[in-house]
Amino acid sequence: MDAITAIHTTMNQKGSSRWVLDADISGCFDTISRDTLLSRLPVFATVIRHWLKAGVVEVGRTSESPSGTPQGGIISPLLANIALDGLKRLFGGENAREKPVSPALRKGLNRGLMPN
């Protein structure tokens, strides 16, 4: 409901986008490249590298996580946000200085797209 409210509020503003981009990121956590992810982190890379290799403990059973990140882990949402960073730039939602660009000011096929 929070997401629906946010979309409704945003899209009811004058000059707002008429489109909402919904991306299916199923399997995202299982296939995040650890090396690429760690290269994007300015700090804490060593600690996060250890978390990525720690595996998962469920009901007393330990299983390794040879790739990706454990879905449902406390750090998983942050890592997914880091891995998916750049989508706004891809769709024209940010300029080269990482400042937001209003959908009404975008040009070409990406005009009106507003990924959040």
Short mmCIF file of C-alpha atoms in Angstrom, two decimals:
data_model
loop_
_atom_site.label_atom_id
_atom_site.label_comp_id
_atom_site.label_asym_id
_atom_site.label_seq_id
_atom_site.Cartn_x
_atom_site.Cartn_y
_atom_site.Cartn_z
CA MET A 1 0.00 0.00 0.00
CA ASP A 2 2.89 2.37 0.69
CA ALA A 3 4.20 1.86 -2.84
CA ILE A 4 0.75 2.40 -4.38
CA THR A 5 0.30 5.59 -2.37
CA ALA A 6 3.75 6.86 -3.40
CA ILE A 7 3.04 6.15 -7.08
CA HIS A 8 -0.38 7.80 -6.88
CA THR A 9 1.01 10.90 -5.18
CA THR A 10 3.90 11.21 -7.62
CA MET A 11 1.85 10.67 -10.75
CA ASN A 12 -0.85 13.15 -9.77
CA GLN A 13 1.57 16.06 -9.97
CA LYS A 14 1.50 18.38 -12.99
CA GLY A 15 4.03 17.31 -15.60
CA SER A 16 4.60 13.92 -14.00
CA SER A 17 5.21 10.72 -15.90
CA ARG A 18 2.29 8.74 -17.26
CA TRP A 19 4.26 5.49 -16.97
CA VAL A 20 5.57 3.30 -14.15
CA LEU A 21 8.39 0.92 -14.93
CA ASP A 22 8.09 -2.43 -13.15
CA ALA A 23 11.16 -4.63 -13.42
CA ASP A 24 11.12 -8.34 -12.64
CA ILE A 25 14.28 -8.97 -10.67
CA SER A 26 13.57 -12.61 -9.83
CA GLY A 27 16.82 -14.40 -9.29
CA CYS A 28 18.56 -11.09 -8.65
CA PHE A 29 19.93 -12.17 -5.29
CA ASP A 30 21.20 -15.49 -6.66
CA THR A 31 23.11 -13.98 -9.55
CA ILE A 32 24.56 -10.70 -8.24
CA SER A 33 28.21 -10.61 -9.23
CA ARG A 34 30.14 -10.36 -5.99
CA ASP A 35 33.22 -8.83 -7.60
CA THR A 36 31.20 -6.17 -9.43
CA LEU A 37 29.23 -5.42 -6.28
CA LEU A 38 32.33 -5.11 -4.12
CA SER A 39 34.04 -2.86 -6.67
CA ARG A 40 31.19 -0.35 -6.26
CA LEU A 41 31.62 -0.07 -2.50
CA PRO A 42 33.85 2.75 -1.29
CA VAL A 43 34.00 1.38 2.26
CA PHE A 44 33.26 -1.82 4.17
CA ALA A 45 34.14 -4.05 1.17
CA THR A 46 36.10 -6.49 3.36
CA VAL A 47 33.26 -6.90 5.87
CA ILE A 48 30.68 -7.35 3.11
CA ARG A 49 32.94 -9.86 1.31
CA HIS A 50 32.90 -11.94 4.51
CA TRP A 51 29.10 -11.67 4.75
CA LEU A 52 28.73 -12.82 1.15
CA LYS A 53 30.85 -15.90 1.82
CA ALA A 54 29.33 -16.71 5.23
CA GLY A 55 26.49 -18.84 3.88
CA VAL A 56 23.09 -19.38 5.46
CA VAL A 57 22.07 -21.05 8.73
CA GLU A 58 18.51 -22.39 8.88
CA VAL A 59 17.21 -24.53 11.73
CA GLY A 60 20.73 -25.52 12.73
CA ARG A 61 21.82 -26.44 9.17
CA THR A 62 24.51 -24.47 7.40
CA SER A 63 24.61 -24.12 3.63
CA GLU A 64 27.21 -22.26 1.63
CA SER A 65 26.30 -19.50 -0.79
CA PRO A 66 28.81 -19.87 -3.64
CA SER A 67 27.32 -16.98 -5.63
CA GLY A 68 24.96 -14.07 -5.20
CA THR A 69 23.62 -13.00 -1.81
CA PRO A 70 21.34 -14.89 0.56
CA GLN A 71 17.79 -13.67 -0.10
CA GLY A 72 16.11 -12.53 3.08
CA GLY A 73 19.40 -11.72 4.77
CA ILE A 74 19.62 -8.49 6.70
CA ILE A 75 22.06 -6.99 4.18
CA SER A 76 20.32 -8.27 1.00
CA PRO A 77 18.13 -5.19 0.31
CA LEU A 78 21.15 -2.89 0.55
CA LEU A 79 23.21 -5.11 -1.75
CA ALA A 80 20.34 -5.29 -4.27
CA ASN A 81 20.09 -1.48 -4.28
CA ILE A 82 23.83 -1.20 -4.91
CA ALA A 83 23.68 -3.81 -7.68
CA LEU A 84 20.67 -2.17 -9.36
CA ASP A 85 22.09 1.34 -9.06
CA GLY A 86 22.24 2.91 -12.47
CA LEU A 87 18.73 2.07 -13.64
CA LYS A 88 17.68 5.70 -13.19
CA ARG A 89 20.57 6.84 -15.39
CA LEU A 90 19.74 4.15 -17.94
CA PHE A 91 16.20 5.47 -18.30
CA GLY A 92 17.18 9.14 -18.15
CA GLY A 93 16.02 9.69 -14.57
CA GLU A 94 19.40 11.13 -13.57
CA ASN A 95 21.93 13.28 -15.38
CA ALA A 96 25.68 12.64 -15.50
CA ARG A 97 26.06 14.35 -12.11
CA GLU A 98 23.51 11.92 -10.59
CA LYS A 99 20.94 14.70 -10.19
CA PRO A 100 17.26 13.82 -10.85
CA VAL A 101 15.79 14.78 -14.23
CA SER A 102 12.05 15.45 -14.32
CA PRO A 103 10.19 13.12 -16.71
CA ALA A 104 8.82 16.17 -18.53
CA LEU A 105 12.37 17.32 -19.35
CA ARG A 106 13.60 14.00 -20.78
CA LYS A 107 14.06 13.47 -24.48
CA GLY A 108 13.52 10.52 -26.81
CA LEU A 109 11.95 7.16 -25.96
CA ASN A 110 12.64 7.54 -22.23
CA ARG A 111 10.50 10.64 -21.90
CA GLY A 112 7.96 10.05 -19.18
CA LEU A 113 9.64 6.99 -17.62
CA MET A 114 10.18 7.40 -13.89
CA PRO A 115 11.92 4.45 -12.19
CA ASN A 116 11.92 4.72 -8.39
#
